[in-house]
Coordinates of C-alpha atoms in Angstrom, one line a residue:
M1 CA -63.2 -5.2 -22.4
A2 CA -59.9 -6.5 -20.9
R3 CA -58.8 -9.6 -21.9
A4 CA -57.3 -12.3 -19.3
R5 CA -53.5 -13.4 -20.1
P6 CA -53.3 -17.1 -20.7
A7 CA -52.4 -18.9 -17.3
W8 CA -49.4 -20.4 -19.6
G9 CA -47.6 -17.6 -19.8
L10 CA -47.2 -16.8 -15.8
L11 CA -46.3 -20.4 -15.4
L12 CA -43.5 -20.0 -17.6
A13 CA -41.9 -17.2 -15.7
I14 CA -42.2 -19.4 -13.1
W15 CA -40.3 -22.1 -14.7
V16 CA -37.7 -19.7 -15.4
V17 CA -37.0 -18.7 -12.1
L18 CA -36.9 -21.5 -10.4
P19 CA -33.1 -23.3 -10.2
T20 CA -32.2 -25.5 -13.1
W21 CA -31.9 -28.7 -10.3
L22 CA -35.3 -28.7 -9.4
S23 CA -36.6 -29.0 -12.7
S24 CA -34.4 -32.3 -13.5
T25 CA -33.7 -34.5 -10.5
K26 CA -35.9 -36.0 -8.5
V27 CA -35.4 -36.5 -5.0
S28 CA -36.1 -40.2 -3.4
S29 CA -39.2 -39.4 -1.1
L30 CA -36.9 -41.8 1.6
I31 CA -35.0 -39.0 1.8
E32 CA -35.7 -36.8 4.2
R33 CA -35.2 -32.8 4.3
I34 CA -34.3 -31.2 7.9
S35 CA -33.8 -27.9 9.2
D36 CA -35.6 -28.3 12.6
P37 CA -32.3 -29.2 14.9
K38 CA -35.8 -30.8 16.7
D39 CA -36.5 -33.2 13.7
L40 CA -32.4 -34.1 13.2
K41 CA -32.5 -34.8 17.6
K42 CA -35.4 -36.9 16.8
I43 CA -34.3 -39.0 13.9
L44 CA -31.2 -39.4 15.5
R45 CA -32.7 -40.5 18.5
T46 CA -35.0 -43.1 16.5
R47 CA -33.3 -44.5 14.6
N48 CA -29.4 -46.1 14.3
N49 CA -28.2 -45.7 11.6
V50 CA -28.7 -42.6 9.7
L51 CA -26.1 -41.1 6.9
V52 CA -26.8 -36.9 6.6
L53 CA -25.6 -34.8 3.6
Y54 CA -24.8 -31.2 4.5
S55 CA -24.3 -29.0 1.2
K56 CA -24.1 -25.8 1.0
S57 CA -26.7 -24.7 -0.8
E58 CA -29.3 -26.4 -2.6
A59 CA -27.7 -26.6 -6.8
A60 CA -24.3 -27.8 -4.7
A61 CA -26.5 -31.3 -3.2
E62 CA -27.6 -31.5 -6.6
N63 CA -25.1 -34.7 -7.6
H64 CA -25.0 -36.0 -4.5
L65 CA -29.3 -36.5 -4.3
R66 CA -29.5 -38.2 -7.3
L67 CA -26.8 -40.9 -6.0
L68 CA -28.6 -40.9 -2.7
S69 CA -32.3 -41.6 -3.7
T70 CA -30.8 -45.1 -5.3
V71 CA -28.7 -45.7 -2.2
A72 CA -31.9 -44.6 -0.3
Q73 CA -34.2 -47.0 -1.9
A74 CA -31.0 -49.9 -1.3
V75 CA -30.9 -49.8 2.3
K76 CA -34.4 -49.2 2.9
G77 CA -34.5 -50.3 6.1
Q78 CA -32.1 -50.2 7.4
G79 CA -30.2 -47.4 6.8
T80 CA -31.8 -43.1 7.3
I81 CA -30.3 -40.7 4.6
C82 CA -31.2 -37.1 5.7
W83 CA -30.2 -33.8 3.9
V84 CA -29.8 -30.3 5.2
D85 CA -29.3 -26.9 3.2
C86 CA -27.3 -24.5 5.2
G87 CA -27.8 -22.3 2.5
D88 CA -31.3 -21.7 4.3
T89 CA -32.0 -19.2 6.4
E90 CA -33.5 -21.7 8.9
S91 CA -31.3 -24.8 8.4
R92 CA -28.6 -22.6 9.4
K93 CA -28.3 -22.2 12.5
L94 CA -28.0 -26.7 12.8
C95 CA -25.6 -26.5 10.4
K96 CA -23.3 -24.4 13.4
K97 CA -24.3 -27.2 15.9
M98 CA -23.9 -29.7 14.3
K99 CA -20.6 -28.7 13.8
V100 CA -20.9 -28.6 10.1
D101 CA -18.1 -26.3 7.8
L102 CA -18.6 -26.2 4.2
S103 CA -17.1 -22.2 4.6
P104 CA -13.2 -23.6 2.4
K105 CA -14.6 -22.5 -0.8
D106 CA -14.0 -26.0 -2.0
K107 CA -15.7 -27.9 0.2
K108 CA -19.2 -27.7 -1.0
V109 CA -20.7 -30.7 1.1
E110 CA -19.9 -32.8 4.3
L111 CA -21.5 -37.1 5.2
F112 CA -21.6 -37.8 8.4
H113 CA -23.0 -40.7 10.0
Y114 CA -24.8 -40.7 13.2
Q115 CA -25.6 -44.0 14.9
D116 CA -27.0 -45.3 17.5
G117 CA -27.9 -41.3 18.8
A118 CA -24.0 -40.5 18.7
F119 CA -21.6 -38.3 16.1
H120 CA -19.5 -42.2 14.1
T121 CA -18.1 -40.9 11.6
E122 CA -16.6 -38.7 8.6
Y123 CA -18.4 -40.0 5.4
N124 CA -14.6 -40.6 3.7
R125 CA -15.3 -43.0 1.8
A126 CA -15.7 -43.8 -2.4
V127 CA -18.5 -41.2 -3.3
T128 CA -20.0 -44.3 -5.5
F129 CA -23.9 -46.6 -5.2
K130 CA -22.2 -49.2 -4.2
S131 CA -18.9 -47.8 -0.8
I132 CA -22.2 -45.4 0.4
V133 CA -24.8 -48.6 0.1
A134 CA -22.3 -51.2 1.4
F135 CA -21.1 -48.6 3.8
L136 CA -24.8 -48.5 5.4
K137 CA -25.6 -51.8 5.4
D138 CA -21.7 -52.6 7.8
P139 CA -20.3 -48.7 8.5
K140 CA -18.0 -50.9 10.8
G141 CA -17.3 -53.0 8.0
P142 CA -14.0 -53.0 5.8
P143 CA -14.0 -50.9 2.7
L144 CA -14.6 -52.5 -1.2
W145 CA -11.2 -53.8 -2.2
E146 CA -12.7 -52.4 -5.0
E147 CA -11.9 -48.8 -3.3
D148 CA -8.6 -49.5 -3.1
P149 CA -6.7 -47.3 -5.6
G150 CA -3.6 -49.6 -6.6
A151 CA -6.8 -52.4 -7.4
K152 CA -8.0 -50.8 -10.4
D153 CA -6.4 -54.0 -12.8
V154 CA -8.6 -56.3 -10.6
V155 CA -11.6 -57.3 -13.0
H156 CA -14.2 -56.6 -9.5
I157 CA -17.3 -59.1 -9.7
D158 CA -20.6 -58.9 -7.7
S159 CA -23.1 -61.0 -8.3
E160 CA -23.2 -65.0 -10.4
K161 CA -24.3 -63.5 -12.7
D162 CA -21.6 -61.3 -13.4
F163 CA -19.0 -64.0 -12.7
R164 CA -20.9 -66.8 -15.6
R165 CA -20.3 -64.5 -17.5
L166 CA -16.7 -63.9 -17.4
L167 CA -16.1 -67.0 -18.2
K168 CA -18.8 -67.7 -20.6
K169 CA -16.9 -64.6 -22.4
E170 CA -13.4 -64.4 -21.5
E171 CA -10.7 -65.3 -23.9
K172 CA -7.6 -64.6 -21.8
P173 CA -6.3 -67.4 -18.1
L174 CA -8.0 -66.0 -15.7
L175 CA -7.0 -66.5 -12.0
M176 CA -10.6 -66.0 -9.2
M177 CA -9.9 -65.2 -5.7
F178 CA -12.4 -66.4 -3.8
Y179 CA -12.8 -63.8 -0.4
A180 CA -14.5 -63.2 2.3
P181 CA -13.9 -58.8 3.7
W182 CA -13.2 -59.9 6.9
C183 CA -10.6 -63.0 6.2
S184 CA -7.1 -61.6 7.5
M185 CA -5.4 -64.1 4.9
C186 CA -7.2 -62.2 1.8
K187 CA -6.1 -58.8 3.5
R188 CA -1.9 -59.9 3.1
I189 CA -2.9 -61.1 0.4
M190 CA -4.3 -59.0 -1.9
P191 CA -1.5 -55.4 -2.7
H192 CA -0.1 -58.5 -3.9
F193 CA -2.4 -59.8 -6.3
Q194 CA -3.4 -55.8 -7.9
K195 CA 0.0 -56.2 -8.0
A196 CA 0.3 -59.0 -10.3
A197 CA -2.9 -58.2 -12.6
T198 CA -1.5 -54.9 -13.2
Q199 CA 1.9 -56.3 -14.1
L200 CA 0.2 -58.6 -16.3
R201 CA -2.7 -56.2 -17.9
G202 CA -3.5 -57.3 -21.1
H203 CA -2.0 -61.2 -21.2
F204 CA -3.9 -62.9 -17.8
V205 CA -7.0 -61.9 -16.0
L206 CA -6.4 -61.3 -12.1
A207 CA -10.0 -61.0 -10.2
G208 CA -12.1 -60.8 -7.1
M209 CA -14.8 -62.2 -5.8
N210 CA -16.6 -61.8 -2.0
V211 CA -18.5 -64.8 -1.6
Y212 CA -19.3 -64.5 2.4
P213 CA -22.7 -63.6 1.5
S214 CA -24.8 -66.7 2.1
E215 CA -26.6 -65.8 -2.1
F216 CA -22.9 -68.1 -2.9
E217 CA -23.3 -71.1 -1.0
N218 CA -23.5 -72.1 -4.9
I219 CA -20.6 -71.5 -6.4
K220 CA -18.9 -72.2 -3.0
E221 CA -19.8 -75.9 -3.6
E222 CA -19.0 -76.0 -6.8
Y223 CA -15.4 -75.0 -6.7
N224 CA -14.8 -76.6 -2.7
V225 CA -14.5 -73.1 -1.1
R226 CA -13.9 -74.3 1.9
G227 CA -11.6 -71.1 2.9
Y228 CA -11.1 -67.9 2.4
P229 CA -8.5 -66.3 -0.1
T230 CA -9.6 -69.5 -3.1
I231 CA -8.4 -68.3 -5.9
C232 CA -9.1 -70.8 -9.5
Y233 CA -7.2 -70.6 -13.1
F234 CA -9.9 -71.3 -15.7
E235 CA -8.7 -71.1 -19.8
K236 CA -11.5 -69.9 -22.2
G237 CA -14.1 -70.2 -19.3
R238 CA -13.1 -73.9 -17.7
F239 CA -12.1 -74.7 -14.2
L240 CA -8.8 -76.5 -14.3
F241 CA -7.5 -76.1 -10.9
Q242 CA -6.5 -74.0 -7.6
Y243 CA -3.8 -71.8 -6.6
D244 CA -2.9 -72.5 -3.5
N245 CA 0.3 -70.4 -2.5
Y246 CA -1.3 -67.9 0.1
G247 CA 2.1 -66.7 1.0
S248 CA 3.1 -65.6 -2.6
T249 CA 4.4 -61.9 -3.6
A250 CA 3.4 -60.5 -6.1
E251 CA 6.3 -62.2 -8.3
D252 CA 5.3 -65.6 -7.6
I253 CA 1.6 -66.0 -8.3
V254 CA 3.5 -64.1 -12.0
Q255 CA 5.7 -66.4 -12.4
W256 CA 3.7 -69.3 -11.6
L257 CA 1.0 -67.9 -14.3
K258 CA 3.7 -68.4 -17.0
N259 CA 3.7 -72.1 -16.3
P260 CA 0.3 -73.0 -14.4
H261 CA 0.0 -75.8 -12.7
P262 CA -1.9 -78.1 -10.1
P263 CA -1.0 -77.7 -6.4
Q264 CA 1.7 -79.9 -5.3
P265 CA 0.8 -83.5 -2.7
Q266 CA 1.4 -83.0 0.7
V267 CA 2.2 -84.9 3.3
P268 CA -0.6 -83.6 6.2
E269 CA -0.2 -82.2 9.4
T270 CA -0.7 -83.6 12.3
P271 CA -3.7 -81.8 14.1
W272 CA -3.0 -80.4 16.9
A273 CA -5.7 -82.3 18.6
D274 CA -4.9 -85.1 17.7
E275 CA -1.1 -84.5 19.6
G276 CA -2.1 -85.0 22.6
G277 CA -0.7 -82.1 25.8
S278 CA -2.3 -80.6 28.5
V279 CA -4.9 -78.0 26.0
Y280 CA -8.4 -79.4 25.6
H281 CA -9.5 -79.0 22.0
L282 CA -13.3 -77.9 21.7
T283 CA -15.2 -77.7 18.6
D284 CA -18.5 -75.9 17.2
E285 CA -20.2 -79.0 19.5
D286 CA -18.9 -79.2 22.9
F287 CA -17.5 -75.4 23.3
D288 CA -20.3 -74.0 25.7
Q289 CA -21.4 -76.8 27.9
F290 CA -17.2 -76.6 28.1
V291 CA -17.9 -73.1 29.3
K292 CA -21.0 -73.2 31.0
E293 CA -18.2 -75.5 33.4
H294 CA -15.1 -73.9 33.2
S295 CA -15.2 -70.7 35.3
S296 CA -11.9 -69.7 33.7
V297 CA -11.2 -70.2 30.5
L298 CA -8.5 -68.7 27.9
V299 CA -9.2 -70.3 24.5
M300 CA -7.1 -69.8 21.0
F301 CA -8.5 -69.6 17.9
H302 CA -5.6 -70.8 15.6
A303 CA -5.6 -72.1 12.0
P304 CA -3.3 -74.9 10.8
W305 CA -1.5 -72.9 7.9
C306 CA -0.5 -70.1 10.5
G307 CA 2.8 -69.3 11.4
H308 CA 2.6 -66.9 14.5
C309 CA 0.1 -69.6 15.7
K310 CA 2.6 -72.2 14.8
K311 CA 5.1 -70.5 17.7
M312 CA 2.2 -69.2 19.5
K313 CA 1.2 -72.9 20.6
P314 CA 4.6 -74.3 22.6
E315 CA 4.2 -71.3 24.8
F316 CA 0.3 -72.5 24.8
E317 CA 0.4 -76.1 25.5
S318 CA 3.5 -75.0 28.1
A319 CA 1.3 -72.6 30.3
A320 CA -1.4 -75.0 30.2
E321 CA 0.7 -78.1 31.1
V322 CA 1.6 -75.0 34.2
L323 CA -1.9 -73.9 35.1
H324 CA -3.5 -77.3 35.0
G325 CA -1.4 -79.1 37.2
E326 CA -2.2 -76.8 40.3
A327 CA -3.8 -78.1 42.7
E328 CA -6.4 -74.6 43.0
S329 CA -6.7 -74.4 39.2
S330 CA -6.7 -70.6 38.0
G331 CA -8.3 -71.8 34.9
V332 CA -8.1 -73.5 31.4
L333 CA -6.9 -73.5 28.2
A334 CA -8.3 -74.7 25.5
A335 CA -8.3 -74.0 21.2
V336 CA -10.8 -74.4 18.6
D337 CA -9.4 -74.9 14.6
A338 CA -11.1 -71.7 13.3
T339 CA -10.8 -73.9 9.6
V340 CA -12.6 -76.6 11.2
N341 CA -15.3 -75.0 13.2
K342 CA -17.2 -72.1 11.9
A343 CA -19.7 -72.0 13.8
L344 CA -18.2 -70.1 16.6
A345 CA -15.5 -68.7 13.7
E346 CA -18.9 -66.8 12.8
R347 CA -20.2 -66.6 15.9
F348 CA -17.1 -63.9 18.0
H349 CA -15.9 -62.4 14.6
I350 CA -12.6 -63.9 14.2
S351 CA -11.4 -62.3 11.3
E352 CA -7.4 -63.2 12.4
F353 CA -5.4 -65.7 13.8
P354 CA -4.3 -66.3 16.2
T355 CA -7.1 -64.9 18.5
L356 CA -7.6 -64.9 22.3
K357 CA -11.2 -64.9 23.8
Y358 CA -11.3 -65.2 27.7
F359 CA -14.7 -67.2 29.5
K360 CA -16.0 -65.8 32.9
N361 CA -18.6 -67.5 34.0
G362 CA -19.6 -67.6 30.7
E363 CA -19.5 -64.3 30.3
K364 CA -17.0 -63.0 27.4
Y365 CA -14.0 -60.2 28.2
A366 CA -10.8 -59.2 25.8
V367 CA -7.9 -60.0 26.2
P368 CA -4.6 -58.0 25.7
A369 CA -1.7 -59.3 23.2
L370 CA -0.5 -62.4 24.7
R371 CA 2.1 -64.7 23.0
T372 CA 4.8 -66.9 25.9
K373 CA 3.9 -69.3 28.6
K374 CA 4.5 -66.4 31.4
K375 CA 2.3 -64.0 30.0
F376 CA -0.6 -66.4 29.6
I377 CA 0.1 -68.1 33.8
E378 CA -0.5 -64.0 34.6
W379 CA -3.8 -63.2 32.7
M380 CA -5.4 -66.1 34.1
Q381 CA -3.3 -65.8 38.1
K382 CA -5.0 -62.9 38.6

């Protein structure tokens, strides 16, 4: 009687011919593998934030799938990740239909993002966990500061735990920038800050931390972060004082760190609202009521330190004097100090100064670039 071959021998033979990546890569069940155009069409129709990995083959997708498996868990409920293997016969038609070209020898994968049912953009930011998660949580937001190659010498802090650890262990003097990613003043100083970090490498530590999320309220309270950026100087973990020259260059920062000193007391400027004039000044409390009572309102969001705002202010005032003196008014001009009225600044996504917003019967409309008395009056009269 013939003896049966051991079953394990057959299993071993099957294991040998399987692609090695399948045995080593754990693909999250949250990643949806798609081959049918109808399935992808349904996903794009029913979900508004979708990242699709198109690969030349299964093996070519290995590293990306390993990374995207962890990303999928982090963005669960906020974004969807799909995978299409363009090397598969069934999926090839789908890749062609979606205009994915993986024919170049050096191109193994493509990452395409779809929003609200339509193609949004090719993902061309850093292929890292942090960057992809940040992108999927805010697809139209700015890249992370650390994605800038010029910022390699800045220490990028992500959590309060990392911040406390840095203060405890760092022996070198530390200059820490607390910032918000949308802040125009932060964007202006960042290139200078990172250039100074490179020049001072080994002698000082320059670090950055996005403290805009609500989870960092304790840090903002502790270090008196009332606006962005706020730059604090530490020695051996102890906070000494703030660096307040937000218009500085890299050389200014380098020179200041040679002799760190507290900000010099300045004579406070008279707030625009206290100067008198024809412009109405609105606050978080009275803004909605004012817009409701006036059918045509042009609002200037400004900051006291903003040079462009100071330049535009007399033009805005002169235009208000003319418009408010008309027998049949074309509308009114109003101003909001966005550094004080932060609820309004966040509500209308004010990220640079000055910013103009126009309200007609309570509805907000886009405004072109207006900077002179003549242009303000012409805009309101039309």
